Amino acid sequence: MQGGVRKRGATWSYYFDLGKVDGKRKKKEKGGFRTKKEAEAALAAAMNEYNNAGQVFEPSEITVSDYLDQWYELSCKLNLKYNTQVGYLRIIEGHLKPKFGSYKLKAINSAVLQEYANSLKLNGYSKSHIVGILTVFQSALDYAIEPLHYISQNPMKSVKFPKVERKPRERIILTLDEWQQIIDRFTGTRYFIPLMIGFYTGLRISEAFALTWDDIDFEKRTLSVNKQVVKRNFGADVRKVVEKKGKKEQRSSWYFTTPKTEASARTIPFGDTLYQALKQEKTEQMKNEMKYGEFYTIHVLKKEIDEKGNDMFRIVPVQKCVESQLQRVRLICVAENGQYTSTDSFKYCSRVIHSEMQLAFDYHSLRHTHATMLIEAGAHVKNVQARLGHTNIETTLQTYVHDTEKMGEQSVALFEQAATRKLS
C-alpha cells in the first residue's frame, strides 16, 4: 500500500491508496494538520485501521520486524534519498531483522541493545559499520516514540557505543610526477577530460560525470555544480535492489538528481590549463558528431518522480537519427561516438592505473590531491571549503588538511621569519 504526506498551503495532509472499486483506483486523503509529524501520525493510524478493517490496533503488540517495515514505508521512503534508502534497507534486512525481528517492539531494552552493540565489536565490525547499524535502529526507535507513540522512551539512548580502534584510512595524494604519468597515459582517450576535471577542480565523481556544456562558462572561466549523477533501477523499488545484492542489475540507468547537500551547489573558477582542455574537447565533440552523422549517440532527459515526489531526470541515450520530443542534454564526459562515459566506464581507467602503472589511485584521490595542494600552496581553508562544497569547515580540516612534510617545512620557515623579526 502506497501512502504519504504533503503540504497544502499552510497545513499538511495525508493520503494512501485504497482497494480498487469497480476496477478504479481509490485514494483516501485528509488534511488540516498543523505539522508534518501530526500528518504522519494520523496516516499511520488511518492505514492501521484500514488494514485491520476498522479493528482497534494495539501498537505495543507489534513486532520489531513489522515495525521496521512500517517505519521504512512511512518515513525512510519519504525523507531519504535513493542511495540512503538502499543503505538503510540493507541494515534492516541484514542485521536488525535477523537479530530482533521476532521480538515485540515493547520488549526491546537497553541491556539487550548494549549486548548487541558489544557483539558487533567482537565480531570484527569496523567503527563506521557499528555506528551505522546502531544509528539506523536509534532513528527507527525515535520514530516509534514520535509521532507514532508506540513506545514511551528510546532504549538506544542509554547504549554506549563500543570503542573500536579506527583503522587508518588510506588517503591517496598523488605526486606531480604520478599525475603526469597518468595524464600522459590517457591523453586522447575518453578518460582524459574526467581526469582533468577531477584534478583541477576537486569535484566528487558524481558531480564531475554529471557536467554538461551548459555548466561551463568559458568567458568567466567558471564551472557550475548544480546536480549529480546516480545509478538506479527502472521502477526504483529499493527492496528489489537490496534483494538482488550480488547479482547483476539488468535494468539500471543513470539519473540527474539534486546535489549531495545545499553547500554542494556551487560555482568553481578554473585556470588556463583546464580552460584549454575543455575548449579543445568541445571542438572535438562537434567534429565527431559531424563525422558519425546519424549514428552519433546523443542523450535526452526523461522527467520522472522519485519516492519523495521530487523531480529526477533519466539520461536516455538515442542515436541521432531517432526523432525525440525530449530535451537534449550535451554531456561533457562522452566517448568519440557520443556514448556516455559514466562512473562505471571510468573503472577501466582505474584498473589500468593500478595494474599497468602500479599506482595507488581512485577518482577521489584527485579531489584529495587538489585540496592538499591548495592548502600547501597557502590557500585559505575557507576558500577550499567552498571549492569542495563542504557544509562545515570542520569536514575540510579533518578530511583534507593533513600534516604533510611540506606543511611542516613551511611552519618551521614561518616561525624562523617571525622570530628573526622579533629579535632584530
Short mmCIF file of C-alpha atoms in Angstrom, two decimals:
data_model
loop_
_atom_site.label_atom_id
_atom_site.label_comp_id
_atom_site.label_asym_id
_atom_site.label_seq_id
_atom_site.Cartn_x
_atom_site.Cartn_y
_atom_site.Cartn_z
CA MET A 1 0.00 0.00 0.00
CA GLN A 2 1.37 3.39 -1.02
CA GLY A 3 0.88 6.43 1.17
CA GLY A 4 2.49 9.68 2.18
CA VAL A 5 2.10 13.21 3.45
CA ARG A 6 2.32 16.54 1.68
CA LYS A 7 1.95 20.20 2.41
CA ARG A 8 -1.06 22.06 1.05
CA GLY A 9 -0.81 25.76 1.72
CA ALA A 10 -0.19 26.30 5.43
CA THR A 11 -1.31 22.83 6.56
CA TRP A 12 -0.34 19.20 5.97
CA SER A 13 -2.44 16.34 4.65
CA TYR A 14 -2.01 12.59 4.33
CA TYR A 15 -3.09 10.18 1.62
CA PHE A 16 -2.95 6.47 0.84
CA ASP A 17 -4.26 4.08 -1.78
CA LEU A 18 -7.41 2.07 -1.13
CA GLY A 19 -8.55 -1.10 -2.85
CA LYS A 20 -9.99 -0.81 -6.35
CA VAL A 21 -13.74 -0.32 -6.61
CA ASP A 22 -15.35 -1.26 -9.93
CA GLY A 23 -11.85 -1.53 -11.36
CA LYS A 24 -10.98 2.05 -10.46
CA ARG A 25 -8.23 3.03 -8.05
CA LYS A 26 -9.44 4.84 -4.94
CA LYS A 27 -7.49 7.09 -2.63
CA LYS A 28 -8.14 8.38 0.88
CA GLU A 29 -6.90 11.84 1.77
CA LYS A 30 -7.34 14.04 4.81
CA GLY A 31 -5.86 17.44 5.54
CA GLY A 32 -5.82 20.25 8.07
CA PHE A 33 -2.85 19.05 10.17
CA ARG A 34 -0.61 21.75 11.56
CA THR A 35 2.69 19.87 11.24
CA LYS A 36 4.24 17.11 9.17
CA LYS A 37 4.58 14.89 12.25
CA GLU A 38 0.87 15.21 13.03
CA ALA A 39 0.03 14.20 9.46
CA GLU A 40 2.41 11.22 9.62
CA ALA A 41 0.89 10.05 12.92
CA ALA A 42 -2.62 10.35 11.50
CA LEU A 43 -1.51 8.48 8.37
CA ALA A 44 -0.14 5.60 10.44
CA ALA A 45 -3.36 5.36 12.45
CA ALA A 46 -5.57 5.55 9.35
CA MET A 47 -3.58 2.89 7.49
CA ASN A 48 -3.64 0.61 10.53
CA GLU A 49 -7.39 0.99 10.84
CA TYR A 50 -7.88 0.35 7.12
CA ASN A 51 -5.63 -2.72 7.10
CA ASN A 52 -7.48 -4.18 10.06
CA ALA A 53 -11.00 -3.43 8.72
CA GLY A 54 -11.66 -0.89 11.44
CA GLN A 55 -10.46 -3.04 14.32
CA VAL A 56 -8.61 -1.32 17.15
CA PHE A 57 -4.88 -1.75 16.62
CA GLU A 58 -2.65 -2.14 19.67
CA PRO A 59 0.72 -0.58 18.75
CA SER A 60 2.58 -2.12 21.69
CA GLU A 61 1.95 -5.62 20.31
CA ILE A 62 3.74 -5.01 17.02
CA THR A 63 6.91 -7.00 16.33
CA VAL A 64 10.22 -5.32 15.55
CA SER A 65 10.12 -6.81 12.04
CA ASP A 66 6.67 -5.41 11.26
CA TYR A 67 7.53 -2.09 12.84
CA LEU A 68 10.74 -1.68 10.81
CA ASP A 69 8.73 -2.32 7.63
CA GLN A 70 6.25 0.32 8.71
CA TRP A 71 8.96 2.82 9.62
CA TYR A 72 10.64 2.30 6.27
CA GLU A 73 7.39 2.90 4.35
CA LEU A 74 6.20 5.88 6.39
CA SER A 75 9.49 7.69 6.99
CA CYS A 76 12.50 6.43 5.06
CA LYS A 77 10.87 6.27 1.63
CA LEU A 78 9.50 9.78 2.05
CA ASN A 79 12.53 11.53 3.53
CA LEU A 80 15.70 9.79 2.34
CA LYS A 81 17.50 9.87 -0.98
CA TYR A 82 17.57 6.68 -3.02
CA ASN A 83 21.11 5.54 -2.13
CA THR A 84 20.47 6.23 1.56
CA GLN A 85 17.30 4.14 1.36
CA VAL A 86 19.35 1.28 -0.06
CA GLY A 87 21.84 1.56 2.81
CA TYR A 88 19.13 1.65 5.48
CA LEU A 89 17.25 -1.28 4.00
CA ARG A 90 20.40 -3.41 3.87
CA ILE A 91 20.94 -2.76 7.57
CA ILE A 92 17.28 -3.54 8.34
CA GLU A 93 17.21 -6.78 6.36
CA GLY A 94 20.78 -7.89 7.02
CA HIS A 95 21.20 -7.01 10.70
CA LEU A 96 18.20 -5.73 12.63
CA LYS A 97 15.51 -8.17 11.48
CA PRO A 98 17.66 -11.32 11.88
CA LYS A 99 18.59 -10.29 15.43
CA PHE A 100 15.42 -8.62 16.76
CA GLY A 101 12.68 -9.19 14.19
CA SER A 102 10.67 -11.80 16.10
CA TYR A 103 10.58 -9.82 19.36
CA LYS A 104 7.82 -7.39 20.27
CA LEU A 105 8.89 -3.79 19.94
CA LYS A 106 7.96 -3.05 23.55
CA ALA A 107 10.33 -5.84 24.74
CA ILE A 108 13.50 -4.22 23.43
CA ASN A 109 15.53 -2.72 26.27
CA SER A 110 18.91 -1.10 26.78
CA ALA A 111 20.58 -4.24 28.18
CA VAL A 112 19.70 -6.25 25.07
CA LEU A 113 20.89 -3.47 22.81
CA GLN A 114 24.15 -2.99 24.72
CA GLU A 115 24.90 -6.69 24.42
CA TYR A 116 24.22 -6.49 20.69
CA ALA A 117 26.45 -3.43 20.28
CA ASN A 118 29.30 -5.21 22.08
CA SER A 119 28.84 -8.33 19.93
CA LEU A 120 29.29 -6.25 16.78
CA LYS A 121 32.72 -5.21 18.03
CA LEU A 122 33.65 -8.78 18.99
CA ASN A 123 32.64 -9.95 15.51
CA GLY A 124 35.15 -7.58 13.97
CA TYR A 125 32.91 -4.89 12.53
CA SER A 126 34.55 -1.54 11.85
CA LYS A 127 33.65 1.54 13.87
CA SER A 128 31.77 3.11 10.97
CA HIS A 129 29.77 -0.09 10.37
CA ILE A 130 28.82 -0.39 14.04
CA VAL A 131 27.78 3.25 14.24
CA GLY A 132 25.78 2.86 11.03
CA ILE A 133 23.80 -0.15 12.29
CA LEU A 134 23.08 1.30 15.73
CA THR A 135 22.21 4.74 14.39
CA VAL A 136 19.62 3.31 11.99
CA PHE A 137 17.97 1.41 14.85
CA GLN A 138 18.08 4.51 17.06
CA SER A 139 16.35 6.55 14.35
CA ALA A 140 13.70 3.87 13.95
CA LEU A 141 13.02 3.82 17.68
CA ASP A 142 12.82 7.63 17.79
CA TYR A 143 10.05 7.46 15.21
CA ALA A 144 8.24 4.86 17.32
CA ILE A 145 8.09 7.46 20.11
CA GLU A 146 7.15 10.44 17.99
CA PRO A 147 4.94 10.61 16.01
CA LEU A 148 3.64 7.04 16.44
CA HIS A 149 3.61 6.78 20.27
CA TYR A 150 4.30 3.04 20.17
CA ILE A 151 6.86 3.26 22.99
CA SER A 152 7.50 5.93 25.61
CA GLN A 153 11.30 6.10 25.52
CA ASN A 154 14.18 5.07 23.31
CA PRO A 155 16.28 2.30 24.90
CA MET A 156 19.12 3.07 22.50
CA LYS A 157 19.74 6.38 24.26
CA SER A 158 21.43 4.57 27.16
CA VAL A 159 23.61 2.35 25.00
CA LYS A 160 27.33 3.11 24.95
CA PHE A 161 28.78 2.57 21.51
CA PRO A 162 31.81 0.29 21.90
CA LYS A 163 35.18 1.88 21.31
CA VAL A 164 36.80 0.46 18.21
CA GLU A 165 40.29 1.41 17.17
CA ARG A 166 39.86 3.19 13.89
CA LYS A 167 41.94 1.67 11.17
CA PRO A 168 43.94 4.35 9.42
CA ARG A 169 42.16 5.18 6.20
CA GLU A 170 44.42 5.33 3.21
CA ARG A 171 44.16 8.73 1.64
CA ILE A 172 45.93 8.87 -1.67
CA ILE A 173 47.78 12.06 -2.52
CA LEU A 174 49.31 11.93 -5.98
CA THR A 175 52.70 13.47 -6.60
CA LEU A 176 53.03 15.71 -9.63
CA ASP A 177 55.17 13.05 -11.30
CA GLU A 178 52.45 10.44 -10.75
CA TRP A 179 49.79 12.80 -12.06
CA GLN A 180 51.88 13.48 -15.17
CA GLN A 181 52.26 9.75 -15.79
CA ILE A 182 48.52 9.26 -15.53
CA ILE A 183 47.50 12.15 -17.76
CA ASP A 184 50.13 11.25 -20.39
CA ARG A 185 48.79 7.69 -20.48
CA PHE A 186 45.20 8.79 -21.11
CA THR A 187 45.69 11.78 -23.39
CA GLY A 188 43.49 11.29 -26.44
CA THR A 189 41.10 8.89 -24.68
CA ARG A 190 37.59 9.29 -23.27
CA TYR A 191 39.11 9.41 -19.76
CA PHE A 192 41.31 12.47 -20.31
CA ILE A 193 38.64 15.10 -19.61
CA PRO A 194 37.19 13.40 -16.46
CA LEU A 195 40.74 13.16 -15.09
CA MET A 196 41.45 16.82 -15.85
CA ILE A 197 38.20 17.95 -14.22
CA GLY A 198 38.89 15.94 -11.07
CA PHE A 199 42.48 17.15 -10.69
CA TYR A 200 41.89 20.82 -11.47
CA THR A 201 38.56 21.32 -9.64
CA GLY A 202 38.36 18.68 -6.89
CA LEU A 203 34.81 17.65 -7.87
CA ARG A 204 33.25 14.50 -6.49
CA ILE A 205 32.95 11.74 -9.06
CA SER A 206 29.14 12.03 -9.11
CA GLU A 207 29.47 15.76 -9.81
CA ALA A 208 32.15 15.50 -12.49
CA PHE A 209 30.26 12.93 -14.56
CA ALA A 210 27.05 14.99 -14.33
CA LEU A 211 28.56 18.03 -16.03
CA THR A 212 27.07 19.35 -19.25
CA TRP A 213 28.39 22.04 -21.55
CA ASP A 214 25.71 24.38 -20.20
CA ASP A 215 27.55 24.22 -16.85
CA ILE A 216 30.72 25.73 -18.33
CA ASP A 217 31.12 29.50 -18.66
CA PHE A 218 34.15 29.92 -20.92
CA GLU A 219 34.04 33.71 -20.70
CA LYS A 220 34.21 33.80 -16.89
CA ARG A 221 36.14 30.53 -16.72
CA THR A 222 33.83 29.04 -14.14
CA LEU A 223 32.11 25.70 -13.71
CA SER A 224 28.67 25.28 -12.08
CA VAL A 225 27.84 22.27 -9.91
CA ASN A 226 24.04 22.04 -9.84
CA LYS A 227 23.35 18.30 -9.96
CA GLN A 228 24.90 14.88 -9.54
CA VAL A 229 24.54 11.60 -11.39
CA VAL A 230 23.32 8.40 -9.72
CA LYS A 231 22.69 4.89 -11.00
CA ARG A 232 19.45 3.18 -10.14
CA ASN A 233 16.94 0.65 -11.46
CA PHE A 234 13.95 1.47 -13.62
CA GLY A 235 10.90 1.46 -11.39
CA ALA A 236 13.21 2.12 -8.44
CA ASP A 237 11.86 -0.38 -5.93
CA VAL A 238 14.60 -0.28 -3.33
CA ARG A 239 13.59 -3.62 -1.81
CA LYS A 240 14.19 -5.38 -5.12
CA VAL A 241 17.60 -3.73 -5.40
CA VAL A 242 18.56 -4.95 -1.92
CA GLU A 243 17.22 -8.46 -2.57
CA LYS A 244 19.37 -8.67 -5.72
CA LYS A 245 22.57 -7.72 -3.89
CA GLY A 246 25.47 -9.53 -5.52
CA LYS A 247 23.51 -10.15 -8.72
CA LYS A 248 23.91 -8.22 -11.94
CA GLU A 249 21.32 -5.47 -12.27
CA GLN A 250 19.82 -5.71 -15.74
CA ARG A 251 17.58 -2.66 -15.88
CA SER A 252 19.64 0.17 -14.46
CA SER A 253 20.06 3.67 -15.82
CA TRP A 254 21.73 6.96 -14.99
CA TYR A 255 19.80 9.86 -13.50
CA PHE A 256 20.41 13.51 -12.71
CA THR A 257 19.40 14.35 -9.14
CA THR A 258 19.94 17.28 -6.82
CA PRO A 259 23.44 17.88 -5.37
CA LYS A 260 24.56 15.99 -2.28
CA THR A 261 23.92 18.95 0.07
CA GLU A 262 22.96 22.61 -0.26
CA ALA A 263 26.65 23.54 0.00
CA SER A 264 27.42 21.18 -2.89
CA ALA A 265 25.68 23.56 -5.30
CA ARG A 266 28.49 25.96 -6.14
CA THR A 267 30.41 27.79 -8.84
CA ILE A 268 34.10 26.97 -9.22
CA PRO A 269 36.65 29.13 -11.05
CA PHE A 270 39.27 27.24 -13.07
CA GLY A 271 42.56 28.16 -14.70
CA ASP A 272 44.03 28.19 -18.18
CA THR A 273 45.09 24.53 -18.30
CA LEU A 274 41.56 23.21 -17.82
CA TYR A 275 40.16 26.02 -19.97
CA GLN A 276 42.28 24.94 -22.95
CA ALA A 277 41.43 21.26 -22.39
CA LEU A 278 37.69 21.94 -22.28
CA LYS A 279 37.76 24.22 -25.33
CA GLN A 280 39.58 21.57 -27.34
CA GLU A 281 37.21 18.83 -26.12
CA LYS A 282 34.12 20.80 -27.13
CA THR A 283 35.56 21.37 -30.59
CA GLU A 284 36.42 17.67 -30.95
CA GLN A 285 32.92 16.63 -29.93
CA MET A 286 31.39 18.88 -32.57
CA LYS A 287 33.69 17.35 -35.21
CA ASN A 288 32.85 13.81 -34.05
CA GLU A 289 29.12 14.49 -34.25
CA MET A 290 29.55 15.53 -37.88
CA LYS A 291 31.81 12.54 -38.55
CA TYR A 292 29.38 9.93 -37.18
CA GLY A 293 26.31 11.69 -38.50
CA GLU A 294 23.05 9.85 -37.86
CA PHE A 295 24.90 7.12 -35.95
CA TYR A 296 26.24 9.53 -33.32
CA THR A 297 24.82 8.88 -29.85
CA ILE A 298 23.05 11.80 -28.24
CA HIS A 299 21.29 11.95 -24.87
CA VAL A 300 17.87 13.23 -23.89
CA LEU A 301 16.29 13.75 -20.47
CA LYS A 302 13.13 11.97 -19.38
CA LYS A 303 11.46 13.51 -16.35
CA GLU A 304 10.45 11.07 -13.61
CA ILE A 305 9.36 11.35 -9.99
CA ASP A 306 11.28 9.80 -7.10
CA GLU A 307 9.83 8.25 -3.94
CA LYS A 308 9.61 11.64 -2.21
CA GLY A 309 7.77 13.28 -5.07
CA ASN A 310 10.83 15.20 -6.30
CA ASP A 311 11.73 15.59 -9.95
CA MET A 312 14.57 13.50 -11.32
CA PHE A 313 15.77 13.10 -14.90
CA ARG A 314 16.75 9.86 -16.58
CA ILE A 315 19.59 10.17 -19.09
CA VAL A 316 18.38 8.31 -22.17
CA PRO A 317 20.87 7.51 -24.99
CA VAL A 318 19.47 7.57 -28.54
CA GLN A 319 21.03 7.61 -31.98
CA LYS A 320 20.92 11.00 -33.63
CA CYS A 321 18.73 9.66 -36.44
CA VAL A 322 15.93 8.86 -33.95
CA GLU A 323 13.50 11.73 -33.53
CA SER A 324 12.62 12.61 -29.95
CA GLN A 325 10.46 15.28 -28.35
CA LEU A 326 12.53 15.08 -25.17
CA GLN A 327 15.07 17.73 -24.23
CA ARG A 328 18.60 17.02 -25.45
CA VAL A 329 21.41 17.29 -22.94
CA ARG A 330 25.03 17.75 -24.04
CA LEU A 331 27.20 15.76 -21.65
CA ILE A 332 30.88 16.62 -21.30
CA CYS A 333 32.12 13.13 -20.47
CA VAL A 334 31.48 11.14 -23.66
CA ALA A 335 33.37 8.81 -26.00
CA GLU A 336 34.24 9.62 -29.62
CA ASN A 337 30.88 8.26 -30.86
CA GLY A 338 28.97 10.24 -28.23
CA GLN A 339 28.31 7.39 -25.81
CA TYR A 340 28.24 8.46 -22.16
CA THR A 341 31.40 7.92 -20.15
CA SER A 342 29.88 7.02 -16.78
CA THR A 343 31.42 6.35 -13.40
CA ASP A 344 31.15 2.64 -14.30
CA SER A 345 33.05 3.24 -17.54
CA PHE A 346 35.77 5.02 -15.56
CA LYS A 347 36.51 1.82 -13.60
CA TYR A 348 38.54 0.64 -16.61
CA CYS A 349 40.77 3.71 -16.26
CA SER A 350 41.33 2.95 -12.57
CA ARG A 351 42.19 -0.69 -13.33
CA VAL A 352 44.81 0.39 -15.87
CA ILE A 353 46.38 2.80 -13.40
CA HIS A 354 46.52 0.03 -10.77
CA SER A 355 47.70 -2.90 -12.89
CA GLU A 356 49.70 -1.32 -15.70
CA MET A 357 51.12 1.75 -13.96
CA GLN A 358 51.30 0.22 -10.47
CA LEU A 359 49.96 3.37 -8.82
CA ALA A 360 47.52 3.69 -5.92
CA PHE A 361 44.53 5.54 -7.32
CA ASP A 362 40.79 6.15 -7.22
CA TYR A 363 38.83 9.13 -8.53
CA HIS A 364 38.51 10.56 -5.04
CA SER A 365 42.31 10.76 -4.86
CA LEU A 366 42.10 13.57 -7.42
CA ARG A 367 39.85 15.53 -5.06
CA HIS A 368 42.14 14.76 -2.14
CA THR A 369 45.23 15.81 -4.08
CA HIS A 370 43.55 19.00 -5.28
CA ALA A 371 42.64 20.08 -1.75
CA THR A 372 46.01 19.19 -0.25
CA MET A 373 47.94 21.06 -2.94
CA LEU A 374 45.79 24.14 -2.35
CA ILE A 375 46.46 24.10 1.39
CA GLU A 376 50.18 23.53 0.87
CA ALA A 377 50.27 26.47 -1.55
CA GLY A 378 48.75 28.74 1.12
CA ALA A 379 45.11 28.86 0.04
CA HIS A 380 42.71 29.94 2.77
CA VAL A 381 40.90 26.92 4.20
CA LYS A 382 37.56 28.75 3.95
CA ASN A 383 38.01 29.05 0.21
CA VAL A 384 38.97 25.38 -0.02
CA GLN A 385 35.78 24.52 1.90
CA ALA A 386 33.65 26.44 -0.60
CA ARG A 387 35.51 24.97 -3.56
CA LEU A 388 34.95 21.41 -2.33
CA GLY A 389 31.32 22.04 -1.41
CA HIS A 390 31.61 21.10 2.27
CA THR A 391 28.82 22.20 4.57
CA ASN A 392 31.12 22.55 7.60
CA ILE A 393 34.69 23.77 7.66
CA GLU A 394 35.47 21.01 10.18
CA THR A 395 34.97 18.47 7.40
CA THR A 396 37.56 20.25 5.28
CA LEU A 397 40.03 20.45 8.15
CA GLN A 398 39.59 16.85 9.32
CA THR A 399 39.37 15.20 5.93
CA TYR A 400 41.60 17.12 3.56
CA VAL A 401 44.10 19.14 5.57
CA HIS A 402 46.91 16.83 6.61
CA ASP A 403 50.26 17.29 8.26
CA THR A 404 52.40 16.76 5.17
CA GLU A 405 56.16 17.16 5.06
CA LYS A 406 55.84 20.35 3.03
CA MET A 407 53.47 21.87 5.58
CA GLY A 408 55.94 21.05 8.33
CA GLU A 409 58.76 22.76 6.46
CA GLN A 410 56.58 25.82 5.86
CA SER A 411 55.75 26.03 9.58
CA VAL A 412 59.43 25.98 10.50
CA ALA A 413 60.24 28.67 7.91
CA LEU A 414 57.37 30.89 9.06
CA PHE A 415 58.41 30.59 12.71
CA GLU A 416 62.03 31.39 11.84
CA GLN A 417 60.92 34.51 9.95
CA ALA A 418 58.72 35.67 12.80
CA ALA A 419 61.36 35.02 15.45
CA THR A 420 64.07 36.77 13.43
CA ARG A 421 61.93 39.90 13.04
CA LYS A 422 61.22 39.98 16.79
CA LEU A 423 64.88 39.58 17.76
CA SER A 424 66.30 42.04 15.26
#
